[in-house]
Coordinates of C-alpha atoms in Angstrom, one line a residue:
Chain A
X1127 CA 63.1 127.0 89.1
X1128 CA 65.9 125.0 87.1
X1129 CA 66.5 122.0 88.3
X1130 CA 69.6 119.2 87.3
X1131 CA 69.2 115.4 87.8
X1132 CA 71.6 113.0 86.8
X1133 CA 70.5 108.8 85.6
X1134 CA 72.3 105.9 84.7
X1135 CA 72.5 104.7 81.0
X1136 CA 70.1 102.8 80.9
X1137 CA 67.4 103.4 83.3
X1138 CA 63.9 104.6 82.6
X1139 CA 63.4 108.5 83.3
X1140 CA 59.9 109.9 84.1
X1141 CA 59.9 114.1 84.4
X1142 CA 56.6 115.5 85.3
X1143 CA 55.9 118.7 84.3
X1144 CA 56.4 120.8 87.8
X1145 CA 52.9 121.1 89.8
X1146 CA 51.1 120.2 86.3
X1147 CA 48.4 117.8 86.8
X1148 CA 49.1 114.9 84.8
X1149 CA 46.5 115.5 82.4
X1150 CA 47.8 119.0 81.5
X1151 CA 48.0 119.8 77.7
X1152 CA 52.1 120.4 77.8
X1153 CA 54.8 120.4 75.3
X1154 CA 58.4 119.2 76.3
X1155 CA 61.5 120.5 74.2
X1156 CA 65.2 119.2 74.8
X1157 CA 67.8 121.5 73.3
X1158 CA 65.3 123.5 71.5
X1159 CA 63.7 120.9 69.6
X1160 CA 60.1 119.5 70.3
X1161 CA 59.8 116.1 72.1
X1162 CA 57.0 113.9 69.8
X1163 CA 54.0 113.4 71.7
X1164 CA 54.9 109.4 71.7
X1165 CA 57.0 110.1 74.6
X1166 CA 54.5 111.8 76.4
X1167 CA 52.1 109.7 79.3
X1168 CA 49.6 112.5 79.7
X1169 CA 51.9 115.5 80.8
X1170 CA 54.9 113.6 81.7
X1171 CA 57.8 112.6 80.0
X1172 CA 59.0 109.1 79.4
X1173 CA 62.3 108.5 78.3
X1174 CA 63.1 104.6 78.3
X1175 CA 66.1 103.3 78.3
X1176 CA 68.1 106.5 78.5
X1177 CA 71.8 106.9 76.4
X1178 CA 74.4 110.0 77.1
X1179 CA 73.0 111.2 73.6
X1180 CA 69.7 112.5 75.4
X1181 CA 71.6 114.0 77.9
X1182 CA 70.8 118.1 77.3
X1183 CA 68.1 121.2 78.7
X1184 CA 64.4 119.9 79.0
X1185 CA 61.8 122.4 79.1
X1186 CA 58.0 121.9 80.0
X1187 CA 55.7 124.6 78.8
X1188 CA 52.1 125.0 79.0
X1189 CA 50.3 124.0 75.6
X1190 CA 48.3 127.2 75.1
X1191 CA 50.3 129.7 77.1
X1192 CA 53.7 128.6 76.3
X1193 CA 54.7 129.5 79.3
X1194 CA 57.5 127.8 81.1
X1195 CA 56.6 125.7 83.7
X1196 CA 59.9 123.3 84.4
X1197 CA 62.9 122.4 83.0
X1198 CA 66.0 120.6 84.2
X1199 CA 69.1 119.7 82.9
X1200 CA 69.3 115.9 81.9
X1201 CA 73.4 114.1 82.4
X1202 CA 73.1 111.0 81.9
X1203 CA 75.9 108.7 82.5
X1204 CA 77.7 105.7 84.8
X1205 CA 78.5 105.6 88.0
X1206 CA 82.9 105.1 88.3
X1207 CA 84.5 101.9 88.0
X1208 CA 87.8 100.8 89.9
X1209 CA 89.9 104.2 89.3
X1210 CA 93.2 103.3 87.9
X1211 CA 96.2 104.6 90.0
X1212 CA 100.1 104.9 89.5
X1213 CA 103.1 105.7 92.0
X1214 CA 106.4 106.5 91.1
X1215 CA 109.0 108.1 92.6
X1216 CA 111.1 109.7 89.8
X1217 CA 113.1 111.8 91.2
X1218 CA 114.3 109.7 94.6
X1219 CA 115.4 111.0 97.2
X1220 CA 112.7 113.7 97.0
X1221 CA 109.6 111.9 96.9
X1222 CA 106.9 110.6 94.5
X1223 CA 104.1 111.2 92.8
X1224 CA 100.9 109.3 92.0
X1225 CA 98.8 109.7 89.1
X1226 CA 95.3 108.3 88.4
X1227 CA 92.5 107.8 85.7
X1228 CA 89.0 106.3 85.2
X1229 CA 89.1 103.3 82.9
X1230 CA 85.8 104.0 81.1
X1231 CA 84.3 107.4 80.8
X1232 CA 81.6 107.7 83.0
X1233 CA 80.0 111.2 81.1
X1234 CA 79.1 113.3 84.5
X1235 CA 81.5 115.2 86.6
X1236 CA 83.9 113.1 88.7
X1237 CA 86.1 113.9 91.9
X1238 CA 89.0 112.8 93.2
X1239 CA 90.3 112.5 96.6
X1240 CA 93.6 110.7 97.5
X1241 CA 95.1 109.9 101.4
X1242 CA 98.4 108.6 101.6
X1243 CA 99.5 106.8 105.1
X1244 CA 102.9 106.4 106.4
X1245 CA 102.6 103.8 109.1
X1246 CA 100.5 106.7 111.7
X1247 CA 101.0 109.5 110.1
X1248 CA 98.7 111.2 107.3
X1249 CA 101.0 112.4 104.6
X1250 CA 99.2 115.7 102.5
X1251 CA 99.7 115.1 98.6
X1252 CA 100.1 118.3 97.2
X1253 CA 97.7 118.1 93.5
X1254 CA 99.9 119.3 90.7
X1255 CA 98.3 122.1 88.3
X1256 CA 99.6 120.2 85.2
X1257 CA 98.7 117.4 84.5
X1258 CA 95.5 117.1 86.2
X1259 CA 94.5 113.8 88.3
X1260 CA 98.3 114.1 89.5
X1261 CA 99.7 115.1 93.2
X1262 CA 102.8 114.5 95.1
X1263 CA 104.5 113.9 98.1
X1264 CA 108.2 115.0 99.5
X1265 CA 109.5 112.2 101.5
X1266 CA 110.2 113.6 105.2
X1267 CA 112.2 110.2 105.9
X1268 CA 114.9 108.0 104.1
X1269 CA 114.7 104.7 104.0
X1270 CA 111.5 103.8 105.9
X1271 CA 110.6 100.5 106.8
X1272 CA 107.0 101.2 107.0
X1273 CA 105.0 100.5 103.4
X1274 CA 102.8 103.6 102.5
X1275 CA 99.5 103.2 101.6
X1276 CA 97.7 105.7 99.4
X1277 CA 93.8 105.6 98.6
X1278 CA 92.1 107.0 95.8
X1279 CA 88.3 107.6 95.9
X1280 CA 86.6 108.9 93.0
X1281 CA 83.2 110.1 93.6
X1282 CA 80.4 111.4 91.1
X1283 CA 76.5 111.7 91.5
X1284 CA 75.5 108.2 90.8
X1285 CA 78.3 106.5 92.9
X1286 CA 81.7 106.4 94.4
X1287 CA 84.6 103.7 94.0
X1288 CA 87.9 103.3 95.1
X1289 CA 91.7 101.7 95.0
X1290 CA 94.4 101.1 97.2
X1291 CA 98.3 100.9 96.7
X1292 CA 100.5 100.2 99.2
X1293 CA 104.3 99.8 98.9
X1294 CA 107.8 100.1 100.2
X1295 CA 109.8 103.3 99.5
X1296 CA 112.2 101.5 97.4
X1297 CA 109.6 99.4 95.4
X1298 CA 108.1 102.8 93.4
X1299 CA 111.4 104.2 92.2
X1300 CA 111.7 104.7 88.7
X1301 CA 113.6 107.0 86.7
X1302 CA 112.9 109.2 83.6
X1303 CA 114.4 108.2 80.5
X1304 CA 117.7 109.3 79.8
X1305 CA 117.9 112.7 77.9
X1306 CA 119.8 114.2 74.9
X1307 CA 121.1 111.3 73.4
X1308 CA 123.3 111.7 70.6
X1309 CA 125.1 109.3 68.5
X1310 CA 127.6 110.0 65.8
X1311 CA 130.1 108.2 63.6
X1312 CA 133.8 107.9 64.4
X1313 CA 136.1 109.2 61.5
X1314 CA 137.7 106.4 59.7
X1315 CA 136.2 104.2 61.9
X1316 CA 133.5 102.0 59.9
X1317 CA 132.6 99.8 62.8
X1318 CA 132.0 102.4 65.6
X1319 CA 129.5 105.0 66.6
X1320 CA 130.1 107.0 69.6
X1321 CA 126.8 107.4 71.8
X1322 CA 126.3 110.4 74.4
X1323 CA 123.4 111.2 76.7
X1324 CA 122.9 113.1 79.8
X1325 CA 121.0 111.7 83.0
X1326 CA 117.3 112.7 83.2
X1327 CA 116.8 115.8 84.7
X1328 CA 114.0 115.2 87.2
X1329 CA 116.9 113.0 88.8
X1330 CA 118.1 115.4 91.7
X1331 CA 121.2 113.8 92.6
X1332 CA 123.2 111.4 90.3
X1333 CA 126.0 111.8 92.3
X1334 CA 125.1 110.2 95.8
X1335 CA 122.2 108.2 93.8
X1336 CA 123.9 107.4 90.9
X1337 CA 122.1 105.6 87.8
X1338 CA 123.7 102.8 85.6
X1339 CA 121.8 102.7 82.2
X1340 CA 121.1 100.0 79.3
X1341 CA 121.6 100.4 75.7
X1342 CA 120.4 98.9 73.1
X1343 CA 120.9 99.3 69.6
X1344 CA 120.2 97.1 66.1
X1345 CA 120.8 97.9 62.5
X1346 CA 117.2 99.4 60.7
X1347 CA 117.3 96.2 58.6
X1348 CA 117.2 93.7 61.6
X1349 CA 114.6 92.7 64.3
X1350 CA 117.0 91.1 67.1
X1351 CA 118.4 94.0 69.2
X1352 CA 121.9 94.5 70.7
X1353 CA 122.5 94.9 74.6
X1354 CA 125.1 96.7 76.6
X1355 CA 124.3 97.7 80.6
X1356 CA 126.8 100.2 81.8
X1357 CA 127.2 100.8 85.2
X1358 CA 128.7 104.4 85.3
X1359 CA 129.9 107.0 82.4
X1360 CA 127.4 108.9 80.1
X1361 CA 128.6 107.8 77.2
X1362 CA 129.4 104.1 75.1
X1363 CA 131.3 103.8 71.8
X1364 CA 129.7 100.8 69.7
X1365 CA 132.6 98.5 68.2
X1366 CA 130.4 96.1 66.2
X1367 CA 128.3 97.9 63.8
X1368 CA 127.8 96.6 60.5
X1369 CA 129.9 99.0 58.1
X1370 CA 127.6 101.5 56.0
X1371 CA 124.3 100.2 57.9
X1372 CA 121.7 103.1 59.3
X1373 CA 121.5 102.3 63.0
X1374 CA 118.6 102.8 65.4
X1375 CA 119.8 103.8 69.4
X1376 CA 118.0 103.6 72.4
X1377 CA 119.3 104.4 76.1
X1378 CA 117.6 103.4 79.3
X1379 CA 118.2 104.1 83.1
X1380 CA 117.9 102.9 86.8
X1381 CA 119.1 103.7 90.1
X1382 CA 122.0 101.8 90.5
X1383 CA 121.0 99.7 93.6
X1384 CA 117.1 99.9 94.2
X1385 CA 113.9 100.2 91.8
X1386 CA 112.9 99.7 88.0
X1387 CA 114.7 100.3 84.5
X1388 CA 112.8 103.7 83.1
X1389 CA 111.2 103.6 79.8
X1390 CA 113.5 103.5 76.9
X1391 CA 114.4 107.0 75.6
X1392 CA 114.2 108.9 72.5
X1393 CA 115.0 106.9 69.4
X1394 CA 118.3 108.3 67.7
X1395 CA 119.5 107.3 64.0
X1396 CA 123.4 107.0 63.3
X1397 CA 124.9 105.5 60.2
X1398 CA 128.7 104.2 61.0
X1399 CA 131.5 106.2 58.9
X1400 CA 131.9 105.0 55.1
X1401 CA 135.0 106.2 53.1
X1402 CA 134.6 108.3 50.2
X1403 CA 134.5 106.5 47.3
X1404 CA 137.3 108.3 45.2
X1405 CA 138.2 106.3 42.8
X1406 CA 135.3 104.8 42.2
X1407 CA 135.0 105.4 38.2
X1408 CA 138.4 103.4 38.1
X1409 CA 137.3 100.6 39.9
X1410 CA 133.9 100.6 38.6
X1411 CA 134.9 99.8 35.6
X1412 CA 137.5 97.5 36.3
X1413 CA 135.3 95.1 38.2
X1414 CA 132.3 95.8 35.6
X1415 CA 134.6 94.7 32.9
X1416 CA 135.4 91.1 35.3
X1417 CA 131.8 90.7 35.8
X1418 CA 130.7 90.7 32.5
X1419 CA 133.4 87.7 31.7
X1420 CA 132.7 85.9 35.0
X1421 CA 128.7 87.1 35.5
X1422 CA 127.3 83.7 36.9
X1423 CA 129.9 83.3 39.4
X1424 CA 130.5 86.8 40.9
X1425 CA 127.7 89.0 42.6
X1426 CA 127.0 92.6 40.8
X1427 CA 129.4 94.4 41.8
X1428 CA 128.1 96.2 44.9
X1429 CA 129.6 100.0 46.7
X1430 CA 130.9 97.6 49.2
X1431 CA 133.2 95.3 46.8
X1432 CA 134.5 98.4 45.5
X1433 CA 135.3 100.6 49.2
X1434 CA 137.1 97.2 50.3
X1435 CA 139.2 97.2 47.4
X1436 CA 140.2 100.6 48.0
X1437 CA 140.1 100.8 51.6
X1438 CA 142.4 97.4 52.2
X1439 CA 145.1 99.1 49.2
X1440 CA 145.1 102.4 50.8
X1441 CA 145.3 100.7 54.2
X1442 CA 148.6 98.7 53.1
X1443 CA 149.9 102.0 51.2
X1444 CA 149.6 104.0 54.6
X1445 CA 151.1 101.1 56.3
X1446 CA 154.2 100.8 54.0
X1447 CA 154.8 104.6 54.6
X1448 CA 154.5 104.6 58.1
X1449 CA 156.8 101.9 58.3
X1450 CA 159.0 103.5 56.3
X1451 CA 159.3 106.9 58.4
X1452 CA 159.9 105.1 61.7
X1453 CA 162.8 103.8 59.7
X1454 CA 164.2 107.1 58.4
X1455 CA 163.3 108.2 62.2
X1456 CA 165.7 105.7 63.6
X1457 CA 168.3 105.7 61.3
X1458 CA 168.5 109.4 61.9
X1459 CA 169.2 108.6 65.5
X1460 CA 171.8 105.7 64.9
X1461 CA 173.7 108.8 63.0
Chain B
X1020 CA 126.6 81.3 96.0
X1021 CA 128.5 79.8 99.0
X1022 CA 132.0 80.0 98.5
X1023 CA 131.8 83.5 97.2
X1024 CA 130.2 84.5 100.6
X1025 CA 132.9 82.0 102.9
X1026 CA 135.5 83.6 100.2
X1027 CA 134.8 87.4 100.8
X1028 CA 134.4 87.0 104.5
X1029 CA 137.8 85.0 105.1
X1030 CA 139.3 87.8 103.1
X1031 CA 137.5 90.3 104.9
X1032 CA 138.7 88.5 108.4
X1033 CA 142.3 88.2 107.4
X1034 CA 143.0 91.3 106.2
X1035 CA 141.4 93.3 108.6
X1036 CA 142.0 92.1 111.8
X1037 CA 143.8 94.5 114.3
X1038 CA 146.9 92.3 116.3
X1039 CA 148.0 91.2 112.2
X1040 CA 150.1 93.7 111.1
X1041 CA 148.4 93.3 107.7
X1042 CA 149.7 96.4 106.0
X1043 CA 150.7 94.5 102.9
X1044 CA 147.0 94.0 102.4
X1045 CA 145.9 97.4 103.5
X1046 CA 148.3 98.9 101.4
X1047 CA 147.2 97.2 98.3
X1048 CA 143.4 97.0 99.0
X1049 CA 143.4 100.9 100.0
X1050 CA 140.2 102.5 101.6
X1051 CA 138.7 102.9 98.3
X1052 CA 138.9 99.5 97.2
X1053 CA 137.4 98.4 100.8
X1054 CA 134.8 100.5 100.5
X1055 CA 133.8 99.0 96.8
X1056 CA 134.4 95.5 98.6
X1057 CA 132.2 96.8 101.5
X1058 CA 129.4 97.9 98.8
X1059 CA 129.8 94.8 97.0
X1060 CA 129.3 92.6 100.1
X1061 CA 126.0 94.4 101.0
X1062 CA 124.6 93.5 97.3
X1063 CA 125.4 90.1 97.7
X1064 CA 123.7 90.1 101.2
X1065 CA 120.7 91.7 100.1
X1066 CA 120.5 88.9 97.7
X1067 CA 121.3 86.1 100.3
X1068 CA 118.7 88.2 102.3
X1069 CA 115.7 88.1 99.7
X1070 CA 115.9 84.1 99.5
X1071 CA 116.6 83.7 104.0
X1072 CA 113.5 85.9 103.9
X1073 CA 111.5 84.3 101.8
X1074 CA 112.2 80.8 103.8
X1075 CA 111.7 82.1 107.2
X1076 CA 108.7 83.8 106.6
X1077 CA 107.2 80.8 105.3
X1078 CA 108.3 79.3 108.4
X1079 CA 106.9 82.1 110.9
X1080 CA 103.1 81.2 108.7
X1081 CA 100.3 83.9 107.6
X1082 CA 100.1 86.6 108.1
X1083 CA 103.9 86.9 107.9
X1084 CA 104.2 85.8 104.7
X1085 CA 101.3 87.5 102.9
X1086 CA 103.1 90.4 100.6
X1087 CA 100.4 93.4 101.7
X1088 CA 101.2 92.5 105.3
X1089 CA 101.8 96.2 106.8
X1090 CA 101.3 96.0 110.7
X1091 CA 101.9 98.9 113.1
X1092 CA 105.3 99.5 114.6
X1093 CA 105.2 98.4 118.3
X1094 CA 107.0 100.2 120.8
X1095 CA 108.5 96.7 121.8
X1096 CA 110.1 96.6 118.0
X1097 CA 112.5 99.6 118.5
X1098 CA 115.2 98.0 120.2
X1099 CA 116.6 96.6 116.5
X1100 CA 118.5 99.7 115.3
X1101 CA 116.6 101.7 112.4
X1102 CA 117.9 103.0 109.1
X1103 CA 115.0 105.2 108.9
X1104 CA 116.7 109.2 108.8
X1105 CA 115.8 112.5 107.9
X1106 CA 116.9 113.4 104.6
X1107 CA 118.8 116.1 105.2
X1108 CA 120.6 114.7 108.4
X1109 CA 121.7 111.5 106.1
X1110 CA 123.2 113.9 103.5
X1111 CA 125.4 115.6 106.4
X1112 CA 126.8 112.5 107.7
X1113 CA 130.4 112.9 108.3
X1114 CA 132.0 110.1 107.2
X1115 CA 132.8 109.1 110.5
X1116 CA 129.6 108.9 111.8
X1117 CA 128.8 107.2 108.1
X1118 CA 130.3 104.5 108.9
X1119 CA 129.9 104.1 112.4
X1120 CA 126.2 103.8 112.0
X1121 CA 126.7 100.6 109.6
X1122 CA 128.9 99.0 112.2
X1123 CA 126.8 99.6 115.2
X1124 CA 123.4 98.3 113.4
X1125 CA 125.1 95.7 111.8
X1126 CA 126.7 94.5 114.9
X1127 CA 123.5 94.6 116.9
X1128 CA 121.8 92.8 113.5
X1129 CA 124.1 90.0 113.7
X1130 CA 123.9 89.3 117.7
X1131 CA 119.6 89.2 117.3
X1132 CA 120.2 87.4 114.1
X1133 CA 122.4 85.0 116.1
X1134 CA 119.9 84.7 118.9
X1135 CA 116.9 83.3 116.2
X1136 CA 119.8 80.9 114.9
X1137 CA 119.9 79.3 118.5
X1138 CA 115.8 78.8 118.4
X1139 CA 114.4 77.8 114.7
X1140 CA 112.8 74.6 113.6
X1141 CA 113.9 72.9 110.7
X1142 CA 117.9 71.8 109.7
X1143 CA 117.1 73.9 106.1
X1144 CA 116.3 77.0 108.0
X1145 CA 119.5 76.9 110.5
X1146 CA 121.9 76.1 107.5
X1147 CA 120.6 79.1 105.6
X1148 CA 120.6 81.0 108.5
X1149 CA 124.2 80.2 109.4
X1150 CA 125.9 80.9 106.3
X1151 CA 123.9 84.4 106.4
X1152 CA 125.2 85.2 110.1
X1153 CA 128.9 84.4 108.4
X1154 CA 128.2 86.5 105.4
X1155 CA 127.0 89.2 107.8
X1156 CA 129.9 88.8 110.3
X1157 CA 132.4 89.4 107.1
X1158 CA 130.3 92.8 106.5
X1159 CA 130.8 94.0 110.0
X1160 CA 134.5 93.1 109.9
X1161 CA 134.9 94.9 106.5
X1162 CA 133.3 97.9 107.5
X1163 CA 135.7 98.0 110.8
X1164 CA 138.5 97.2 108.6
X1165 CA 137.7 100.4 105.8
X1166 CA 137.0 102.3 109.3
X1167 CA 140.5 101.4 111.1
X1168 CA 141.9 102.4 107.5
X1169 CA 140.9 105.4 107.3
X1170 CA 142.0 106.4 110.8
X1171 CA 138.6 106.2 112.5
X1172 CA 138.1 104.4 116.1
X1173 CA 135.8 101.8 116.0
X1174 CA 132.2 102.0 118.4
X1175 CA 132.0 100.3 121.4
X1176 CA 130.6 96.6 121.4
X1177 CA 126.5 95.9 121.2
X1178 CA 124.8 95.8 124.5
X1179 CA 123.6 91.7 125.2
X1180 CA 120.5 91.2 123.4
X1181 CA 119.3 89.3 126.9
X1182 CA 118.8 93.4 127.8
X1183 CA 115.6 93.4 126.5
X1184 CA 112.2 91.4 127.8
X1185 CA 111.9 88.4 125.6
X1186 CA 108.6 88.2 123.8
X1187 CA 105.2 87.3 126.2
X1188 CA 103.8 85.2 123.6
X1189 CA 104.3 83.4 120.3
X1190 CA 102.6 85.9 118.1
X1191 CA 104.8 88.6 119.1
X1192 CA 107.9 86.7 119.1
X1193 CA 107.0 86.3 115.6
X1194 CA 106.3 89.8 114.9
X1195 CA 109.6 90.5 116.5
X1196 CA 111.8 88.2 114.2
X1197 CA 109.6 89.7 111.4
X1198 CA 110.7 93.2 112.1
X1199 CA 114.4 92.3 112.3
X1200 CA 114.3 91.1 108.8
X1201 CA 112.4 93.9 107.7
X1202 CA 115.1 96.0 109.5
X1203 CA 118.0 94.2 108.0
X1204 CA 116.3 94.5 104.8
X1205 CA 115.9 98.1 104.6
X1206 CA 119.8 98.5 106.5
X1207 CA 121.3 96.8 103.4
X1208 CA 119.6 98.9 100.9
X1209 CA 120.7 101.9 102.5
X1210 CA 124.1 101.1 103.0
X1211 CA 123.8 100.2 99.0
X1212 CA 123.9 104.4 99.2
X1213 CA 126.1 105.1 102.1
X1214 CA 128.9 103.2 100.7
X1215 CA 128.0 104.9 97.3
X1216 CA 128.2 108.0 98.9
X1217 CA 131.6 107.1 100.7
X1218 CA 133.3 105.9 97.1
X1219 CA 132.9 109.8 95.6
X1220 CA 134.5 111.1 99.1
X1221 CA 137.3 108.8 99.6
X1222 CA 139.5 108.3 96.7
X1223 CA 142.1 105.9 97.1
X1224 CA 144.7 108.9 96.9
X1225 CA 143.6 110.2 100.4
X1226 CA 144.5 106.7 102.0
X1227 CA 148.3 106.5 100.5
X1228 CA 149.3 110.1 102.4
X1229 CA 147.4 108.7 105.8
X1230 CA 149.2 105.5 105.7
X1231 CA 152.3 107.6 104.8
X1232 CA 151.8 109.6 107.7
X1233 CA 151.3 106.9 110.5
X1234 CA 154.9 105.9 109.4
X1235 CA 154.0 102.7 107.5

């Protein structure tokens, strides 16, 4: 008959050879390979000390015969430690869910059960499909004063654990990230980006529970980060960026009144808009030909030397002709 | 931290108060902007709340002041007005009934509140407590002022708190107070999203035509 036993790393394993007497002429095999006879006390086996690499099929056959006369299947492994276990309610008003995992492997089959108390009442925690080791729970009431308490056991053949959570309603909720975020640069603006993002949609219902949301943003070529918390409005236009520099954008959200800031979203990259640089070859070689006279007291001449220069004159050009229309404007209505 | 609160509540007093005519203010506040005063006021209570907490607790001793502390709901407790609702029934809140929930529970708050205020030890303890019941008192009046603006009757006055049996022993008076403030507690975090809720349905538009309409 087959037979399964499961041991702890480390413990000494003795398997006798079914109703064998002990000094039976036997051979043991694991995984089809022969066990050395070192292991062998008469016809049992020792294993000392056992690891989760000896885990596998033993068999026990007769030494002349070769016939079968036992085998069992060897797991070795631990029993669980303290499971680790998570409760967020991510899409409040509707419920929560909690997840959990083991923090060491223990090699053997484990399982899970979880009970979740409101005040009296049992509450069921419907296991999700995908991911495993993940349920949830529909709230029934609103703004509870009574903490739940949720329990997870984990269970396996060499031993049982568990953990306990209890908390208010309010204390678990935590939003996803905030999703599609976009950021863009602002036509002849060379200090703005525009960013855009929508509210996470496992959020049911932004407009009785509305989130406010945190951005933050920094140029690539800088450590120290750039705040902004926005308490309503899906998007933000950035007035400070440095001019030409590749920015890196991140958005994050809470409910507006109760819970934790969610996890900062997906990263987005927006350079600010830069001007053509038309007449570059002019200027180029007009400031090449200062430098060389004047080399140890001006810097190389740089992209940025050059768009000022021609930014600043076309600015003053366009301002000078714009003047000058409101002029002709008026005087046309003095007529 | 105190003269916002004595601020907000001698604004809220004035300009709501039925025998002034005080339709200057009225007209200028608008339900809309009560209502964000309303919500504003129940943020900075919470906050007032989370500190008044923290100090009576302290006072009341273990196991009130232990964080996992999760005792059973007596039936005693349920004479301080719950915020605890269905879901679905909270969504279909008129706005009438909205509102008059926050005034009733609040009222009711305030007169237990009041009662504790009359009884606790040290001078710390009665001045923090004071300055809340004033702070509270300003919420009730604002949420009767946004109420009377938008044409609504106010609820009848709280029964006497002497209508219930005082506490047999010490340990359940404690448990008592500790459920109030767990009660007030949860009241202000759900009024957080009532008067949310209220902002998206009353624009200050809808105000201007009722005001129009009583003749003002």
């Amino acid at each position: 008959d087959v037979h399964m036993q499961y041991e702890r790393v480390g413990a000494d394993v003795t398997m006798k050879c079914g109703s064998m007497d002990w000094d039976a002429a036997v051979t043991w095999t694991v995984n089809g390979t022969d066990i050395d006879e070192s292991h062998l006390n008469g016809s049992y086996l020792i294993l000392k000390n056992v690891s989760v690499m000896q885990s596998g099929q033993y068999f026990c056959y007769e030494g002349s015969s070769w016939h079968l006369k036992y085998q069992t299947y060897l797991s070795v492994g631990t029993p669980p430690k303290e499971p680790v276990l998570m409760c967020r309610s991510n899409n409040y008003p509707k419920g929560f869910y909690c997840s959990w995992h083991l923090p060491t492997p223990t090699y053997i089959p484990n399982f899970f059960n979880i009970s979740v108390i409101h005040g009296t009442k049992e509450m069921v925690c419907e296991k999700d499909a995908v991911p495993k080791n993940r349920c949830h729970i529909r709230y029934l009431q609103l703004f509870s004063t009574v903490k739940y308490k949720v329990t997870l056991t984990v269970t396996n053949a060499l031993g049982k654990n568990f953990t306990t959570l209890t908390f208010d309603e309010f204390a678990i909720v935590k939003p996803d990230p905030p999703e599609s975020v976009v950021a863009k640069p602002v036509p002849n603006n060379p200090r703005r980006l525009e960013v855009s993002w929508q509210n996470p949609s496992s959020w049911p219902d932004p407009e009785s529970f509305p989130l406010k949301f945190f951005l933050r943003y920094r140029p690539l070529i800088l450590d120290q980060w750039q705040h902004v918390e926005l308490s309503d409005g899906t998007s933000h236009t950035i007035t400070d960026a440095y001019a030409g520099k590749e920015y890196i954008i991140q958005v994050a959200a809470k409910d507006n009144d109760i819970g934790t800031w969610s996890d900062w979203s997906v990263a987005v990259h927006a350079t600010p808009w830069t001007e053509e640089p038309k007449h570059l070859t002019t200027e180029a070689q007009i400031t090449e030909t200062t430098s060389a006279s004047t080399s140890s007291f001006m810097a190389p001449p740089t992209t940025k030397i050059c768009d000022k220069g021609a930014v600043v004159g076309s600015g003053a050009v366009a301002v000078c002709w714009t003047a000058g229309l409101v002029m002709a404007a008026y005087s046309v209505l003095f007529i | 931290g105190d003269s916002w609160g004595i601020f907000t509540f001698l604004c809220a007093a004035l300009c709501n108060l039925p025998a002034l005519p005080a339709l200057n203010c009225t007209e200028e506040l608008g339900a809309g902007q009560s209502i964000q005063q309303t919500y504003d006021l129940t943020r900075y209570l919470e906050h007032q709340l989370r500190t008044l907490a923290g100090t009576y607790l302290n006072y009341l001793g273990p196991p009130f002041n232990e964080p996992d502390f999760n005792p059973p709901r007596l039936a005693r407790a349920e004479r301080v007005p719950s915020a605890t609702v269905d879901l679905d029934l909270w969504r279909g809140l008129t706005d009438n009934a909205r509102l008059a929930a926050n005034y009733r529970a609040y009222s009711r708050l305030l007169c237990y509140l009041r009662v504790l205020d009359g009884q606790v030890g040290t001078a710390e303890l009665r001045h923090r407590l004071a300055h809340f019941c004033a702070s509270l008192q300003g919420l009730v009046l604002s949420i009767g002022g946004v109420m009377s603006s938008l044409g609504y009757p106010l609820p009848a006055g709280p029964p006497a708190p002497s209508g219930a049996p005082p506490a047999s022993n010490d340990f359940l008076k404690k448990m008592d107070d500790f459920w109030l403030l767990k009660e007030l507690q949860t009241w202000l975090w759900r009024s957080a999203k009532d008067f949310n809720r209220l902002k998206k349905k009353v624009p200050p538009a809808v105000v201007t035509l009722r005001l129009e309409a009583r003749g003002f």
